[in-house]
Structure formats: C-alpha cells, structure tokens
XYZ file of C-alpha atoms in Angstrom:
58
model
C 119.746 104.462 93.055
C 121.628 107.685 92.475
C 120.133 111.072 91.795
C 121.620 110.788 88.300
C 119.285 107.875 87.527
C 116.285 109.235 89.455
C 115.947 112.927 88.682
C 112.719 113.213 90.708
C 114.381 111.875 93.874
C 114.489 114.321 96.778
C 116.147 113.009 99.937
C 114.281 113.889 103.089
C 117.004 115.520 105.201
C 114.630 115.613 108.182
C 114.040 111.838 108.393
C 114.902 110.246 111.747
C 114.747 106.642 113.026
C 111.359 105.390 114.269
C 111.006 105.761 118.031
C 112.957 109.032 118.142
C 111.641 111.250 120.927
C 109.795 114.312 119.593
C 109.178 112.803 116.147
C 106.057 111.876 114.186
C 104.939 110.347 110.905
C 104.715 112.417 107.732
C 104.070 111.685 104.058
C 107.152 110.421 102.219
C 108.515 113.075 99.879
C 109.963 110.617 97.376
C 106.809 108.623 96.605
C 104.367 111.312 97.776
C 102.632 108.814 100.047
C 101.964 106.137 97.443
C 104.628 103.741 98.740
C 105.770 103.022 95.161
C 108.477 104.431 92.870
C 108.736 103.166 89.294
C 106.516 100.183 90.142
C 108.660 99.048 93.095
C 108.429 99.724 96.837
C 109.811 103.158 97.680
C 113.338 102.808 99.108
C 112.918 105.855 101.363
C 109.792 104.681 103.228
C 109.956 100.941 102.574
C 106.628 101.037 100.751
C 104.601 102.510 103.620
C 104.218 105.998 102.140
C 105.178 107.456 105.543
C 108.466 108.634 107.098
C 109.314 109.699 110.651
C 110.498 113.304 111.045
C 111.057 115.644 114.006
C 108.042 117.629 115.222
C 108.294 121.345 115.917
C 111.158 123.782 115.477
C 112.735 123.097 118.878
C-alpha cells in the first residue's frame, strides 16, 4: 500500500529486525498498537501492535 492510498501511514524509520542487539519492543506507529489497519492486520507489525526498535541514543 502506498502513502498515496494510505494518507495516515507513517513508516517507522527506527524499526529493526527482531533479535537485534540493543533493541526492544514499542507500540506500532501505523496501527497505534491495535494490530489492525482498515479492518485488516497491520502490515508494519503483522497484527501484533508492537515493533522492535533500537533502545537508547547510543
């Protein structure tokens, strides 16, 4: 889905793969933790409502 079709979409530029050293779970910005976008599972978090991002300003 492009930003043209989803004007509320905000990519999370801080997202990193699970298991990344120095990272932790945070609320998904796209679905705001609900796990759903337009009645479907959120494509950014896979429906979990959580994303993995780096911790700290290192």
